[in-house]
Short mmCIF file of C-alpha atoms in Angstrom, two decimals:
data_model
loop_
_atom_site.label_atom_id
_atom_site.label_comp_id
_atom_site.label_asym_id
_atom_site.label_seq_id
_atom_site.Cartn_x
_atom_site.Cartn_y
_atom_site.Cartn_z
CA MET A 24 -11.33 -30.47 26.68
CA ARG A 25 -12.20 -27.10 28.12
CA LYS A 26 -14.65 -25.13 26.04
CA PRO A 27 -14.51 -21.39 26.68
CA ARG A 28 -17.62 -19.30 26.37
CA ALA A 29 -17.70 -15.54 26.07
CA ALA A 30 -18.96 -12.56 24.11
CA VAL A 31 -16.86 -9.84 22.58
CA GLY A 32 -17.68 -6.26 21.68
CA SER A 33 -16.42 -4.57 18.55
CA GLY A 34 -17.95 -2.01 16.25
CA HIS A 35 -15.88 -1.28 13.24
CA ARG A 36 -16.46 -1.72 9.53
CA LYS A 37 -13.55 -2.74 7.35
CA GLN A 38 -13.76 0.64 5.64
CA ALA A 39 -15.15 2.63 8.54
CA ALA A 40 -15.41 6.38 8.11
CA SER A 41 -14.32 7.07 11.66
CA GLN A 42 -11.34 5.79 13.62
CA GLU A 43 -11.89 3.89 16.81
CA GLY A 44 -10.85 5.76 19.93
CA ARG A 45 -9.27 4.74 23.15
CA GLN A 46 -10.71 1.64 24.80
CA LYS A 47 -10.34 0.56 28.37
CA HIS A 48 -8.05 -2.43 28.63
CA ALA A 49 -10.42 -4.37 30.78
CA LYS A 50 -11.22 -8.03 31.13
CA ASN A 51 -13.72 -9.35 28.59
CA ASN A 52 -16.24 -10.88 30.95
CA SER A 53 -19.57 -10.05 29.38
CA GLN A 54 -22.36 -12.59 29.48
CA ALA A 55 -22.46 -15.23 26.78
CA LYS A 56 -25.19 -15.21 24.19
CA PRO A 57 -26.83 -18.49 23.30
CA SER A 58 -25.96 -19.95 19.92
CA ALA A 59 -25.94 -23.21 18.07
CA CYS A 60 -22.34 -23.78 19.12
CA ASP A 61 -21.76 -24.31 22.85
CA ALA A 62 -18.07 -23.44 22.55
CA CYS A 63 -18.46 -20.43 20.24
CA ALA A 64 -20.95 -17.85 21.39
CA GLY A 65 -20.89 -14.13 20.97
CA MET A 66 -21.64 -11.20 18.75
CA ILE A 67 -19.94 -8.28 17.08
CA ALA A 68 -21.58 -5.21 18.58
CA GLU A 69 -20.89 -1.48 18.61
CA CYS A 70 -17.83 -0.72 20.67
CA PRO A 71 -18.95 0.58 24.07
CA GLY A 72 -15.52 1.97 24.90
CA ALA A 73 -15.37 4.58 22.17
CA PRO A 74 -15.21 8.13 23.54
CA ALA A 75 -18.04 10.52 22.91
CA GLY A 76 -15.89 12.61 20.56
CA LEU A 77 -15.80 9.87 17.96
CA ALA A 78 -18.70 9.74 15.55
CA ARG A 79 -20.38 6.36 15.33
CA GLN A 80 -21.69 4.81 12.18
CA PRO A 81 -25.34 5.97 11.86
CA GLU A 82 -26.27 2.88 9.89
CA GLU A 83 -24.06 0.44 11.76
CA VAL A 84 -25.40 -3.06 11.37
CA VAL A 85 -24.83 -5.39 14.29
CA LEU A 86 -23.35 -8.53 12.82
CA GLN A 87 -24.26 -11.73 14.60
CA ALA A 88 -21.50 -14.33 14.59
CA SER A 89 -20.25 -17.01 16.89
CA VAL A 90 -16.90 -15.92 18.31
CA SER A 91 -15.05 -17.93 20.92
CA SER A 92 -12.96 -16.36 23.65
CA TYR A 93 -10.24 -18.66 22.35
CA HIS A 94 -9.64 -15.98 19.71
CA LEU A 95 -9.58 -13.09 22.21
CA PHE A 96 -7.36 -11.61 24.89
CA ARG A 97 -9.45 -12.26 27.97
CA ASP A 98 -7.62 -10.56 30.81
CA VAL A 99 -5.40 -7.61 31.65
CA ALA A 100 -2.40 -9.78 32.50
CA GLU A 101 -2.34 -11.30 29.03
CA VAL A 102 -2.61 -7.89 27.38
CA THR A 103 0.10 -6.44 29.61
CA ALA A 104 2.43 -9.34 28.87
CA PHE A 105 1.91 -8.92 25.13
CA ARG A 106 2.64 -5.18 25.25
CA GLY A 107 5.71 -5.53 27.41
CA SER A 108 7.27 -8.36 25.42
CA LEU A 109 6.63 -6.72 22.08
CA LEU A 110 7.95 -3.29 23.08
CA SER A 111 11.06 -4.71 24.74
CA TRP A 112 11.84 -6.63 21.57
CA TYR A 113 11.21 -3.55 19.42
CA ASP A 114 13.54 -1.40 21.50
CA GLN A 115 16.33 -3.89 20.86
CA GLU A 116 15.61 -5.03 17.30
CA LYS A 117 13.89 -2.21 15.40
CA ARG A 118 15.32 -1.30 12.03
CA ASP A 119 16.93 2.09 11.52
CA LEU A 120 14.59 3.61 8.93
CA PRO A 121 14.70 7.23 7.71
CA TRP A 122 11.06 8.01 8.52
CA ARG A 123 11.52 6.74 12.06
CA ARG A 124 14.52 8.99 12.58
CA ARG A 125 12.63 11.95 11.20
CA ALA A 126 9.61 11.30 13.40
CA GLU A 127 11.80 10.92 16.48
CA ASP A 128 13.97 14.00 15.84
CA GLU A 129 11.36 16.44 14.55
CA MET A 130 9.98 18.62 17.33
CA ASP A 131 7.39 20.46 15.22
CA LEU A 132 4.24 18.33 15.40
CA ASP A 133 2.98 19.34 11.96
CA ARG A 134 6.27 18.49 10.27
CA ARG A 135 6.45 15.24 12.20
CA ALA A 136 2.93 14.29 11.16
CA TYR A 137 3.66 15.10 7.54
CA ALA A 138 6.80 12.96 7.61
CA VAL A 139 4.81 10.02 9.01
CA TRP A 140 2.07 10.62 6.47
CA VAL A 141 4.44 10.46 3.51
CA SER A 142 6.11 7.28 4.76
CA GLU A 143 2.83 5.51 5.44
CA VAL A 144 1.40 6.35 2.04
CA MET A 145 4.61 5.25 0.32
CA LEU A 146 4.59 1.98 2.24
CA GLN A 147 1.11 1.04 1.09
CA GLN A 148 1.49 -2.10 -1.04
CA THR A 149 5.24 -1.45 -1.32
CA GLN A 150 8.11 -3.15 0.49
CA VAL A 151 10.29 -1.22 2.93
CA ALA A 152 13.47 -1.84 0.94
CA THR A 153 11.89 -0.24 -2.13
CA VAL A 154 10.60 2.78 -0.23
CA ILE A 155 13.82 3.79 1.55
CA ASN A 156 15.49 5.46 -1.43
CA TYR A 157 12.28 7.15 -2.54
CA TYR A 158 11.66 8.49 0.93
CA THR A 159 15.23 9.71 1.32
CA GLY A 160 15.07 11.36 -2.08
CA TRP A 161 11.65 12.75 -1.18
CA MET A 162 9.71 14.52 -3.93
CA GLN A 163 10.70 16.93 -6.64
CA GLU A 164 7.49 16.23 -8.43
CA VAL A 165 5.07 13.80 -6.89
CA ASN A 166 4.27 11.62 -9.90
CA GLN A 167 7.80 11.77 -11.30
CA LEU A 168 9.49 10.45 -8.19
CA TRP A 169 6.74 7.96 -7.36
CA ALA A 170 6.47 6.34 -10.78
CA GLY A 171 8.59 3.36 -9.74
CA LEU A 172 6.49 2.74 -6.64
CA GLY A 173 3.31 1.96 -8.55
CA TYR A 174 -0.14 2.95 -7.24
CA TYR A 175 0.33 6.41 -8.74
CA SER A 176 -2.86 7.90 -7.34
CA ARG A 177 -1.31 7.78 -3.86
CA GLY A 178 1.07 10.56 -4.81
CA ARG A 179 -1.67 12.80 -6.17
CA ARG A 180 -3.85 12.31 -3.10
CA LEU A 181 -0.94 13.10 -0.82
CA GLN A 182 -0.31 16.30 -2.74
CA GLU A 183 -3.99 17.22 -2.59
CA GLY A 184 -4.07 16.58 1.14
CA ALA A 185 -0.93 18.61 1.80
CA ARG A 186 -2.34 21.50 -0.21
CA LYS A 187 -5.53 21.36 1.83
CA VAL A 188 -3.54 21.49 5.07
CA VAL A 189 -1.71 24.59 3.84
CA GLU A 190 -4.59 26.42 2.20
CA GLU A 191 -7.57 25.48 4.37
CA LEU A 192 -6.25 24.29 7.73
CA GLY A 193 -3.76 27.05 8.46
CA GLY A 194 -0.77 24.79 7.97
CA HIS A 195 -1.75 22.52 10.85
CA MET A 196 -2.34 18.79 10.56
CA PRO A 197 -5.49 17.37 12.19
CA ARG A 198 -4.55 15.91 15.56
CA THR A 199 -6.76 12.80 15.85
CA ALA A 200 -7.32 9.70 13.77
CA GLU A 201 -10.95 10.65 13.26
CA THR A 202 -10.26 14.19 11.99
CA LEU A 203 -7.32 13.04 9.87
CA GLN A 204 -9.59 10.62 8.08
CA GLN A 205 -12.45 13.07 7.78
CA LEU A 206 -10.46 16.07 6.54
CA LEU A 207 -7.64 14.74 4.39
CA PRO A 208 -8.30 13.16 0.97
CA GLY A 209 -6.87 9.70 0.53
CA VAL A 210 -6.30 9.15 4.26
CA GLY A 211 -8.08 5.99 5.33
CA ARG A 212 -8.48 4.26 8.64
CA TYR A 213 -5.01 2.72 8.78
CA THR A 214 -3.07 5.80 7.68
CA ALA A 215 -5.04 8.04 10.03
CA GLY A 216 -4.33 5.73 12.96
CA ALA A 217 -0.64 5.52 12.12
CA ILE A 218 -0.23 9.31 11.94
CA ALA A 219 -2.27 9.91 15.09
CA SER A 220 -0.42 7.32 17.15
CA ILE A 221 3.13 7.96 15.92
CA ALA A 222 3.05 11.75 15.55
CA PHE A 223 0.52 12.76 18.22
CA GLY A 224 0.54 9.88 20.70
CA GLN A 225 -3.13 8.97 20.35
CA ALA A 226 -3.83 5.50 21.72
CA THR A 227 -5.45 4.09 18.61
CA GLY A 228 -4.69 0.70 17.10
CA VAL A 229 -3.87 0.06 13.47
CA VAL A 230 -4.21 -2.96 11.22
CA ASP A 231 -2.18 -3.40 8.06
CA GLY A 232 -1.19 -6.65 6.37
CA ASN A 233 1.65 -7.31 8.80
CA VAL A 234 -0.41 -6.58 11.89
CA ALA A 235 -3.31 -8.69 10.59
CA ARG A 236 -1.00 -11.67 10.14
CA VAL A 237 0.46 -11.29 13.64
CA LEU A 238 -2.96 -11.05 15.27
CA CYS A 239 -4.35 -13.96 13.26
CA ARG A 240 -1.53 -16.21 14.39
CA VAL A 241 -1.42 -15.05 17.98
CA ARG A 242 -5.15 -15.77 18.33
CA ALA A 243 -5.39 -18.68 15.84
CA ILE A 244 -7.69 -16.86 13.45
CA GLY A 245 -7.72 -18.92 10.28
CA ALA A 246 -10.49 -17.23 8.33
CA ASP A 247 -9.84 -14.75 5.53
CA PRO A 248 -8.63 -11.51 7.20
CA SER A 249 -10.06 -9.40 4.38
CA SER A 250 -13.62 -10.47 5.18
CA THR A 251 -15.76 -7.93 7.00
CA LEU A 252 -16.24 -10.03 10.12
CA VAL A 253 -12.59 -10.94 10.56
CA SER A 254 -11.46 -7.40 9.78
CA GLN A 255 -13.74 -6.06 12.50
CA GLN A 256 -12.35 -8.55 14.96
CA LEU A 257 -8.75 -7.65 14.12
CA TRP A 258 -9.36 -3.93 14.56
CA GLY A 259 -10.96 -4.67 17.91
CA LEU A 260 -7.93 -6.71 19.00
CA ALA A 261 -5.54 -3.99 17.83
CA GLN A 262 -7.40 -1.37 19.84
CA GLN A 263 -7.42 -3.59 22.91
CA LEU A 264 -3.69 -4.25 22.71
CA VAL A 265 -2.27 -0.83 21.83
CA ASP A 266 -0.13 0.54 24.65
CA PRO A 267 -1.58 3.86 25.87
CA ALA A 268 1.84 5.05 27.05
CA ARG A 269 3.64 4.26 23.78
CA PRO A 270 0.98 3.87 21.08
CA GLY A 271 3.19 4.88 18.16
CA ASP A 272 6.01 2.56 19.17
CA PHE A 273 3.56 -0.27 19.81
CA ASN A 274 1.96 0.02 16.39
CA GLN A 275 5.33 0.18 14.69
CA ALA A 276 6.49 -2.80 16.75
CA ALA A 277 3.51 -4.87 15.63
CA MET A 278 4.21 -3.97 12.01
CA GLU A 279 7.91 -4.68 12.47
CA LEU A 280 7.17 -8.08 13.97
CA GLY A 281 5.06 -9.05 10.98
CA ALA A 282 7.61 -7.73 8.50
CA THR A 283 10.73 -9.34 9.96
CA VAL A 284 9.73 -12.31 12.16
CA CYS A 285 6.10 -13.34 11.66
CA THR A 286 6.51 -13.38 7.89
CA PRO A 287 3.99 -14.84 5.43
CA GLN A 288 5.86 -18.01 4.43
CA ARG A 289 8.86 -18.72 6.69
CA PRO A 290 8.18 -17.22 10.12
CA LEU A 291 11.01 -17.21 12.65
CA CYS A 292 8.99 -18.44 15.61
CA SER A 293 12.06 -19.03 17.80
CA GLN A 294 12.85 -15.30 17.57
CA CYS A 295 9.31 -14.13 18.31
CA PRO A 296 8.92 -12.13 21.54
CA VAL A 297 5.28 -13.22 21.97
CA GLU A 298 5.72 -16.89 21.09
CA SER A 299 4.48 -17.96 24.52
CA LEU A 300 1.18 -16.15 23.85
CA CYS A 301 0.77 -17.47 20.31
CA ARG A 302 -2.15 -19.85 19.84
CA ALA A 303 -0.92 -20.82 16.38
CA ARG A 304 2.34 -22.01 17.88
CA GLN A 305 0.45 -23.86 20.60
CA ARG A 306 -1.65 -25.56 17.94
CA VAL A 307 1.49 -26.67 16.09
CA GLU A 308 2.93 -28.20 19.26
CA GLN A 309 -0.35 -29.93 20.02
CA GLU A 310 -0.58 -31.41 16.53
CA GLN A 311 3.01 -32.59 16.74
CA LEU A 312 2.30 -34.38 20.01
CA LEU A 313 -0.82 -35.97 18.58
CA ALA A 314 1.07 -37.14 15.51
CA SER A 315 3.83 -38.67 17.62
CA GLY A 316 1.38 -40.43 19.92
CA SER A 317 2.69 -38.55 22.95
CA LEU A 318 -0.70 -36.90 23.50
CA SER A 319 -3.53 -39.32 24.20
CA GLY A 320 -6.92 -39.36 25.83
CA SER A 321 -8.74 -36.06 26.36
CA PRO A 322 -6.14 -33.61 27.62
CA ASP A 323 -7.15 -30.24 29.03
CA VAL A 324 -5.99 -28.30 25.99
CA GLU A 325 -7.93 -25.16 25.18
CA GLU A 326 -9.27 -24.93 21.67
CA CYS A 327 -12.25 -23.61 19.77
CA ALA A 328 -14.76 -26.37 19.12
CA PRO A 329 -12.97 -27.45 15.93
CA ASN A 330 -15.56 -29.99 14.88
CA THR A 331 -18.70 -27.86 14.88
CA GLY A 332 -17.88 -25.59 11.96
CA GLN A 333 -19.75 -22.76 13.70
CA CYS A 334 -16.87 -20.40 14.52
CA HIS A 335 -16.37 -17.80 11.82
CA LEU A 336 -12.80 -17.09 12.90
CA CYS A 337 -11.45 -20.65 12.77
CA LEU A 338 -9.95 -22.32 9.75
CA PRO A 339 -12.74 -22.83 7.21
CA PRO A 340 -14.07 -26.41 7.01
CA SER A 341 -13.05 -26.50 3.36
CA GLU A 342 -9.42 -25.89 4.35
CA PRO A 343 -8.63 -28.03 7.40
CA TRP A 344 -5.36 -28.04 9.29
CA ASP A 345 -2.33 -28.76 7.10
CA GLN A 346 0.48 -30.31 9.11
CA THR A 347 3.09 -29.18 6.59
CA LEU A 348 2.22 -25.50 6.98
CA GLY A 349 2.59 -25.14 10.74
CA VAL A 350 1.74 -21.61 11.93
CA VAL A 351 1.33 -20.58 8.29
CA ASN A 352 -2.09 -22.24 8.50
CA PHE A 353 -3.08 -18.89 10.01
CA PRO A 354 -4.51 -17.01 8.29
CA ARG A 355 -5.87 -18.56 5.12
CA LYS A 356 -6.43 -15.99 2.43
CA ALA A 357 -9.12 -16.17 -0.19
CA SER A 358 -7.83 -17.30 -3.56
CA ARG A 359 -6.74 -14.33 -5.61
CA LYS A 360 -8.42 -13.74 -8.94
CA PRO A 361 -5.99 -13.73 -11.84
CA PRO A 362 -5.58 -10.32 -13.46
CA ARG A 363 -7.75 -9.75 -16.48
CA GLU A 364 -5.89 -9.61 -19.76
CA GLU A 365 -6.01 -6.62 -22.08
CA SER A 366 -4.08 -5.57 -25.17
CA SER A 367 -3.09 -2.20 -26.52
CA ALA A 368 -1.02 -0.75 -29.37
CA THR A 369 1.34 2.12 -28.61
CA CYS A 370 3.73 4.11 -30.74
CA VAL A 371 6.94 5.98 -30.03
CA LEU A 372 6.81 8.98 -32.36
CA GLU A 373 10.22 10.64 -32.78
CA GLN A 374 11.30 13.81 -34.55
CA PRO A 375 14.58 15.77 -34.68
CA GLY A 376 14.93 18.76 -32.36
CA ALA A 377 17.40 21.50 -31.55
CA LEU A 378 18.60 19.64 -28.44
CA GLY A 379 18.43 16.17 -29.93
CA ALA A 380 15.69 13.74 -30.82
CA GLN A 381 12.23 14.45 -29.35
CA ILE A 382 9.43 11.97 -28.57
CA LEU A 383 5.72 12.64 -28.21
CA LEU A 384 3.92 11.96 -24.93
CA VAL A 385 0.22 12.41 -24.17
CA GLN A 386 -1.43 12.57 -20.77
CA ARG A 387 -3.85 9.93 -19.53
CA PRO A 388 -7.26 10.90 -18.09
CA ASN A 389 -7.41 12.06 -14.47
CA SER A 390 -9.22 8.92 -13.35
CA GLY A 391 -8.75 5.21 -13.89
CA LEU A 392 -5.60 3.21 -14.48
CA LEU A 393 -2.39 5.31 -14.35
CA ALA A 394 -4.50 8.44 -14.00
CA GLY A 395 -2.69 11.65 -14.92
CA LEU A 396 0.55 10.01 -16.05
CA TRP A 397 2.15 10.52 -19.44
CA GLU A 398 2.43 7.83 -22.09
CA PHE A 399 3.09 7.23 -25.74
CA PRO A 400 -0.04 7.58 -27.90
CA SER A 401 -1.99 4.33 -27.57
CA VAL A 402 -5.14 2.65 -28.84
CA THR A 403 -7.04 -0.51 -28.03
CA TRP A 404 -5.72 -3.57 -29.84
CA GLU A 405 -7.48 -4.38 -33.13
CA PRO A 406 -7.85 -7.96 -34.45
CA SER A 407 -6.11 -7.32 -37.78
CA GLU A 408 -2.77 -5.66 -38.54
CA GLN A 409 -4.36 -3.38 -41.12
CA LEU A 410 -7.03 -2.10 -38.71
CA GLN A 411 -4.43 -1.74 -35.98
CA ARG A 412 -2.11 0.41 -38.05
CA LYS A 413 -5.01 2.56 -39.24
CA ALA A 414 -6.31 3.18 -35.69
CA LEU A 415 -2.86 3.93 -34.35
CA LEU A 416 -2.02 6.31 -37.20
CA GLN A 417 -5.29 8.17 -36.64
CA GLU A 418 -4.43 8.55 -32.95
CA LEU A 419 -0.96 9.87 -33.79
CA GLN A 420 -2.35 12.35 -36.30
CA ARG A 421 -4.84 13.58 -33.72
CA TRP A 422 -1.88 14.87 -31.71
CA ALA A 423 0.79 15.61 -34.32
CA GLY A 424 -1.00 16.28 -37.62
CA PRO A 425 -0.40 14.50 -40.97
CA LEU A 426 2.15 11.68 -40.77
CA PRO A 427 3.70 9.24 -43.29
CA ALA A 428 1.92 5.92 -42.81
CA THR A 429 4.67 3.99 -44.55
CA HIS A 430 7.16 4.79 -41.80
CA LEU A 431 5.09 3.10 -39.05
CA ARG A 432 6.96 -0.05 -37.95
CA HIS A 433 5.97 -2.84 -35.55
CA LEU A 434 8.89 -3.42 -33.15
CA GLY A 435 7.73 -6.04 -30.68
CA GLU A 436 5.60 -6.35 -27.56
CA VAL A 437 5.77 -5.57 -23.86
CA VAL A 438 3.80 -7.41 -21.19
CA HIS A 439 3.26 -5.56 -17.91
CA THR A 440 1.11 -6.72 -15.01
CA PHE A 441 -0.58 -4.14 -12.82
CA SER A 442 -2.40 -5.10 -9.62
CA HIS A 443 -5.47 -6.36 -11.48
CA ILE A 444 -4.67 -6.10 -15.19
CA LYS A 445 -2.19 -7.95 -17.38
CA LEU A 446 -1.63 -5.56 -20.26
CA THR A 447 0.17 -6.49 -23.47
CA TYR A 448 1.48 -3.54 -25.49
CA GLN A 449 2.19 -4.00 -29.19
CA VAL A 450 5.02 -1.54 -29.70
CA TYR A 451 5.35 0.53 -32.86
CA GLY A 452 7.83 3.19 -33.87
CA LEU A 453 7.66 6.09 -36.28
CA ALA A 454 10.65 8.37 -36.91
CA LEU A 455 10.00 11.65 -38.70
CA GLU A 456 13.02 12.33 -40.85
CA GLY A 457 13.42 14.89 -43.62
CA GLN A 458 10.31 16.89 -42.79
CA THR A 459 9.52 20.00 -40.82
CA PRO A 460 9.37 19.27 -37.06
CA VAL A 461 6.02 19.62 -35.34
CA THR A 462 6.30 22.63 -33.02
CA THR A 463 2.76 22.94 -31.65
CA VAL A 464 0.56 20.24 -30.12
CA PRO A 465 -2.91 20.28 -28.54
CA PRO A 466 -3.34 20.49 -24.76
CA GLY A 467 -2.52 17.17 -23.14
CA ALA A 468 0.49 16.45 -25.35
CA ARG A 469 4.12 17.49 -25.31
CA TRP A 470 7.43 16.80 -27.02
CA LEU A 471 10.28 15.75 -24.75
CA THR A 472 13.90 14.99 -25.33
CA GLN A 473 14.85 11.43 -24.56
CA GLU A 474 16.72 12.64 -21.49
CA GLU A 475 13.60 14.45 -20.29
CA PHE A 476 11.55 11.31 -20.81
CA HIS A 477 13.58 9.46 -18.16
CA THR A 478 12.68 12.06 -15.51
CA ALA A 479 9.05 12.55 -16.55
CA ALA A 480 5.96 11.20 -14.80
CA VAL A 481 5.68 8.03 -16.87
CA SER A 482 4.83 4.52 -15.79
CA THR A 483 7.23 1.60 -15.61
CA ALA A 484 5.32 0.04 -18.51
CA MET A 485 6.12 3.03 -20.74
CA LYS A 486 9.78 2.79 -19.81
CA LYS A 487 9.70 -0.83 -20.95
CA VAL A 488 8.09 0.26 -24.22
CA PHE A 489 10.80 2.84 -24.77
CA ARG A 490 13.53 0.26 -24.17
CA VAL A 491 12.02 -1.88 -26.95
CA TYR A 492 12.06 1.17 -29.24
CA GLN A 493 15.65 2.01 -28.37
CA GLY A 494 16.74 -1.56 -28.99
CA GLN A 495 15.37 -1.40 -32.54
CA GLN A 496 17.14 1.82 -33.49
CA PRO A 497 20.50 1.75 -35.33
CA GLY A 498 23.50 2.27 -33.10
CA THR A 499 21.74 2.23 -29.73
CA CYS A 500 23.33 -0.87 -28.24
CA MET A 501 27.07 -0.44 -28.37
CA GLY A 502 28.18 2.96 -27.26
CA SER A 503 26.75 5.30 -29.87
CA LYS A 504 26.17 8.96 -29.02
CA ARG A 505 22.43 8.34 -28.75
CA SER A 506 22.98 5.42 -26.38
CA GLN A 507 25.31 7.41 -24.20
CA VAL A 508 22.80 10.23 -23.88
CA SER A 509 19.51 8.41 -23.41
CA SER A 510 19.97 4.82 -22.32
CA PRO A 511 18.78 4.08 -18.77
CA CYS A 512 22.12 2.50 -17.84
CA SER A 513 24.24 5.50 -18.81
CA ARG A 514 22.23 8.57 -17.89
CA LYS A 515 22.81 10.40 -14.66
CA LYS A 516 20.08 10.10 -12.10
CA PRO A 517 18.22 13.34 -11.51
CA ARG A 518 18.97 15.07 -8.25
CA MET A 519 16.00 14.69 -5.94
CA GLY A 520 15.61 17.56 -3.53
CA GLN A 521 14.11 17.46 -0.08
CA GLN A 522 12.71 20.99 -0.16
CA VAL A 523 9.06 19.90 -0.24
CA LEU A 524 8.86 19.07 3.44
CA ASP A 525 10.43 22.40 4.39
CA ASN A 526 8.07 24.26 2.07
CA PHE A 527 4.93 22.86 3.63
CA PHE A 528 4.06 23.89 7.17
CA ARG A 529 5.04 27.54 7.66
CA SER A 530 3.41 30.23 9.71
CA HIS A 531 1.73 32.08 6.83
CA ILE A 532 -0.73 30.34 4.55
CA SER A 533 0.16 32.45 1.53
CA THR A 534 3.83 31.61 1.81
CA ASP A 535 3.03 27.93 2.22
CA ALA A 536 0.65 27.84 -0.69
CA HIS A 537 3.20 29.49 -2.96
CA SER A 538 5.95 27.08 -1.93
CA LEU A 539 3.73 24.04 -2.32
CA ASN A 540 2.50 25.06 -5.75
CA SER A 541 6.05 25.75 -6.87
CA ALA A 542 7.20 22.35 -5.70
CA ALA A 543 4.34 20.62 -7.49
CA GLN A 544 4.94 22.28 -10.84
#
């Protein structure tokens, strides 16, 4: 067995403040550093290829770790082959997506960058199929249109960043990954690299979940990709591989490969353009030969000292090779913590209005879960029904004044799981009939018609709550007037304009600021 020995340079934190710059695509032939593992020697050091214009981490800690060249791209020919195969495949197989068309057709660099920015933020933690309609519809009001995407703070940060571009940067987007990340709120390392490479042609690599999976399999990296060490290594590989002539296309191709071919559970290896360079696939074939008895003795098969347990990029000793998984052995993710469970009581308060029934909504705080969105008045769940009703009634009266306690009814419950919280809502209803409607409310509350509710900036959980309330009201299930007006299945979808993009980057800051503020209101 041949045991490779090499050192690799990389210098990037998982949440680095600066983007890595262009690197020379040169052969990794630095001298090996001694370590306890003869086959795995090396260190993660500050990237020597970063241009002087990129700020380096002042407190960068050099992480010592044994890294085998088995997990690297060692020569120019291998890198060139990877780029060429991937880009050729992408040119033939890429999906026709609206943000790609916009980026390709838009000649104005600022508009192009903004279009890429919106798509990348929307795609964070959200599948492409879900994003397409939202992107095409664009934004009438950021939170309103984005409610179904989840991760609501993304929309607010995008709006804040766009306003900063208009009001402070003269309507011009920053042109490099580093300045994008430094100047725009909510723009992290990945988003900055995507905008810089796709819109401005900067040769900077990116790593998202799809790219991480591709790189882990191509280089047989079995360790948890979210760990600091593995993340650094993946960013270094991405920067080494990115094509300087077509950086935007290369990054999109790598993401496309992970999304459509090198998928998490059922990868289509026979359709992969870089299968011949994939160490995970080579490992599968080797294991199959060993299992069949066709491979005997000590063949000259390159691998990474699998028995020493010293390589921090290999499969962890606690999770050895699983023959049934094949290439899906790479990477192994850390076990996910179950979401914590919480309970809440919420009430739909309804009163008659000139344009039909009105319901009360209050706004959540500007930080934390569902920050800034509107919801029905809610309180933390109490252990007894009596205490629960008292607390909820007090919360309702805080917003709407004196209310009849006897009309408060428990209607059922809604369970909704956010990314890290499983929240159970005990749903109550209170209809104000035969009394003077409440016309004034404190700041942070408002009365909406039921039709307005469906177009407001409310979470999916609140829409579930409202469906429970509707289902408990007389005549709401089988074609009543109320059902025809307010039920989700019968209402017309609001028209979603695309004026926001056109209102952003104009020649005069004052005009832009006015347009942006109008669109956000």
